Amino acid sequence: MTRLKKGEHWATINPDQLAHEQKLYELEKDDFALKIDALKDAEIENLLSIEKSLNGITQKIDSLTNALTIPDLSKEVKDRISFGIEKLKKQQLRLRKKIDSETYLKETALQKRELELSLDHKKRSLQDLKHRSELKAEFSGDLELLLPSEKISELETQKVIWLKANHAYARIVDRSSLTATLTPPSSILYELDPKRISLQIPFGTQGRIARASFEAQKIENIPHKQGVQWLFKLSEDTPSSITNTLDTPMLANLFYELNKPAHIVPKRELISTAPDTLRKEGWHGLIKKIWPETKIVTIGPQSIAIQVIK
């Protein structure tokens, strides 16, 4: 048994797979860094190449412009030189616009974004696997392993053990606040105020009793199962030995606190007095017939609380 804090990691499902995926992710990160560096280098090389081309074009334009100053050139030659200069200037303008519009930078940014998205996807996949693999305490409590002793011995030596799926192998118990769950056994109980209901749970062989007060009501959406359950919080003075009966169905006595003094009459003693009246008028009619000067305070599963009208 080990005391765990809320959120504390206490076991890993298939740790070898998780470690393998972690290593793959680390390799992906290294590969990502190398590719980003390569993109930066290509970006610089692209810029240098454009600048080199611009310098070469500028030199050619200057050379051809100087050629036009040579005397005795025919008109045909001058036209061809001028045509070449205009063509080079258009090429020069296109390259300058490419630098100005940062087209080469946009292409690099797009490739970088694609690499980032790919790495982020792998990171999320690893985080999802880690979330599913690492078991953490949802609340503070004592961890109890429901395993054979030989399996626990293997765990103590840091070995990985293999277990069948869909079986209970451990549980976390918060003994600071024990709760009893009750499915109301009678529809009559639904008419009562559950906050006024308490439980007494006998346990052990020495006549011990655990007391519990109503805490909350929850609705279970489970097919073929009672939908409403009541939760009762056991008192703080409950003996610790009752924790040996955790998750075990137990008999309990249910008590309802009346809001005024009353006489308690067992139903079984009333049924035979006037069965026709009971069938036609219910318990209220039967009580009125037997004791005209009384009224019903509460009707329980086994008894009826009545009060004398003054």
Short mmCIF file of C-alpha atoms in Angstrom, two decimals, residues 183 220-229:
data_model
loop_
_atom_site.label_atom_id
_atom_site.label_comp_id
_atom_site.label_asym_id
_atom_site.label_seq_id
_atom_site.Cartn_x
_atom_site.Cartn_y
_atom_site.Cartn_z
CA THR A 183 -30.29 2.23 -4.40
CA GLU A 220 -27.05 6.45 -13.33
CA ASN A 221 -27.71 6.12 -17.07
CA ILE A 222 -27.05 2.39 -17.18
CA PRO A 223 -29.40 0.05 -19.12
CA HIS A 224 -31.36 -2.46 -17.01
CA LYS A 225 -30.28 -0.77 -13.78
CA GLN A 226 -32.00 1.43 -11.22
CA GLY A 227 -31.50 5.04 -12.29
CA VAL A 228 -31.28 6.85 -8.92
CA GLN A 229 -28.67 6.26 -6.22
#
